[in-house]
Amino acid sequence: MNEHLLIETHPLPPFAPANAKLLMLGSFPPPRARWKMDFYYPNFQNDMWRIFGLVFFGDKDYFVEAGGKAFKEELLRAFLTEKGIAISDTAHRVRRLQGNASDKFLEIVEPVDLRGLLAGIPLCQTIMTTGDKATDTLLSLMPPDTDKPKIGGFAEAVFSDRHLRLYRLPSSSRAYPLALEKKAEVYGRFFGEIGLLYS
């Protein structure tokens, strides 16, 4: 149907520290012109790293470079490794139907190799998705009777001989109509529930 559109392959390898207990999955990175670093959630308009700053340090700018134009990539990588948080996306190859970063106009051609990804992070039993497209794509890889979690809640599934909890959290995109502080409250409860907030 959209064969004439360019197929994009994911430009980043999974960030998968061997100690990871949590795997965060988004949908797919924005077009590279919007990137402020070679890492996940690179668009400065995306609030993921401000949410992390608020949740873990009470400061939305904790991971923001002085001058407020970019993120502190090395600090992020070190923090995520220390906490045991892996990050990837649910889509490996996509077509952008409108040439933008909107999930609504993202056609997933090939999902992530979740089995391969989980094989590299043997301690991980929790997967968290951000946004509806990521959640639906993850569920398409799970057993067909897997429930779709409510926002802030989780469902359970067995995948690749591993018992998983699948959490769904609000999108960190500013297009998602929830204030930054309210998103941080939901994320804070989640990180507290899985034991990463004070570890």
CSV table of N, CA and C in Angstrom, one decimal, residues 3 6 21 25 42 45 47 70 96 111 113 128 138 171:
chain,number,residue,atom,x,y,z
A,3,GLU,N,4.3,1.2,-0.7
A,3,GLU,CA,5.5,0.6,-1.1
A,3,GLU,C,6.5,1.7,-1.6
A,6,LEU,N,10.0,5.3,1.6
A,6,LEU,CA,11.3,4.8,2.0
A,6,LEU,C,11.1,4.0,3.3
A,21,LYS,N,17.3,-4.8,34.7
A,21,LYS,CA,16.1,-5.5,35.2
A,21,LYS,C,14.9,-4.9,34.5
A,25,LEU,N,10.6,0.4,26.2
A,25,LEU,CA,10.4,0.4,24.7
A,25,LEU,C,9.5,1.5,24.3
A,42,PRO,N,16.1,11.5,21.6
A,42,PRO,CA,17.1,12.6,21.3
A,42,PRO,C,16.5,13.9,21.0
A,45,GLN,N,12.5,18.4,22.3
A,45,GLN,CA,11.0,18.6,22.6
A,45,GLN,C,10.4,17.4,23.4
A,47,ASP,N,10.0,14.9,26.5
A,47,ASP,CA,10.3,15.2,27.9
A,47,ASP,C,10.7,14.0,28.7
A,70,ALA,N,20.6,20.9,24.8
A,70,ALA,CA,20.9,19.5,24.5
A,70,ALA,C,20.9,18.7,25.9
A,96,ARG,N,7.6,6.2,7.4
A,96,ARG,CA,6.9,7.4,7.9
A,96,ARG,C,5.9,7.9,6.9
A,111,PRO,N,9.0,-5.5,13.4
A,111,PRO,CA,9.2,-5.2,14.9
A,111,PRO,C,10.5,-5.6,15.4
A,113,ASP,N,13.5,-7.5,17.4
A,113,ASP,CA,13.8,-8.9,17.7
A,113,ASP,C,13.8,-9.0,19.2
A,128,MET,N,8.5,-1.9,30.0
A,128,MET,CA,7.7,-0.7,30.1
A,128,MET,C,7.6,-0.1,28.7
A,138,LEU,N,4.2,-4.1,21.0
A,138,LEU,CA,4.7,-5.1,22.0
A,138,LEU,C,3.7,-6.3,22.1
A,171,SER,N,2.9,8.6,27.2
A,171,SER,CA,4.0,9.0,26.3
A,171,SER,C,4.7,10.2,26.8
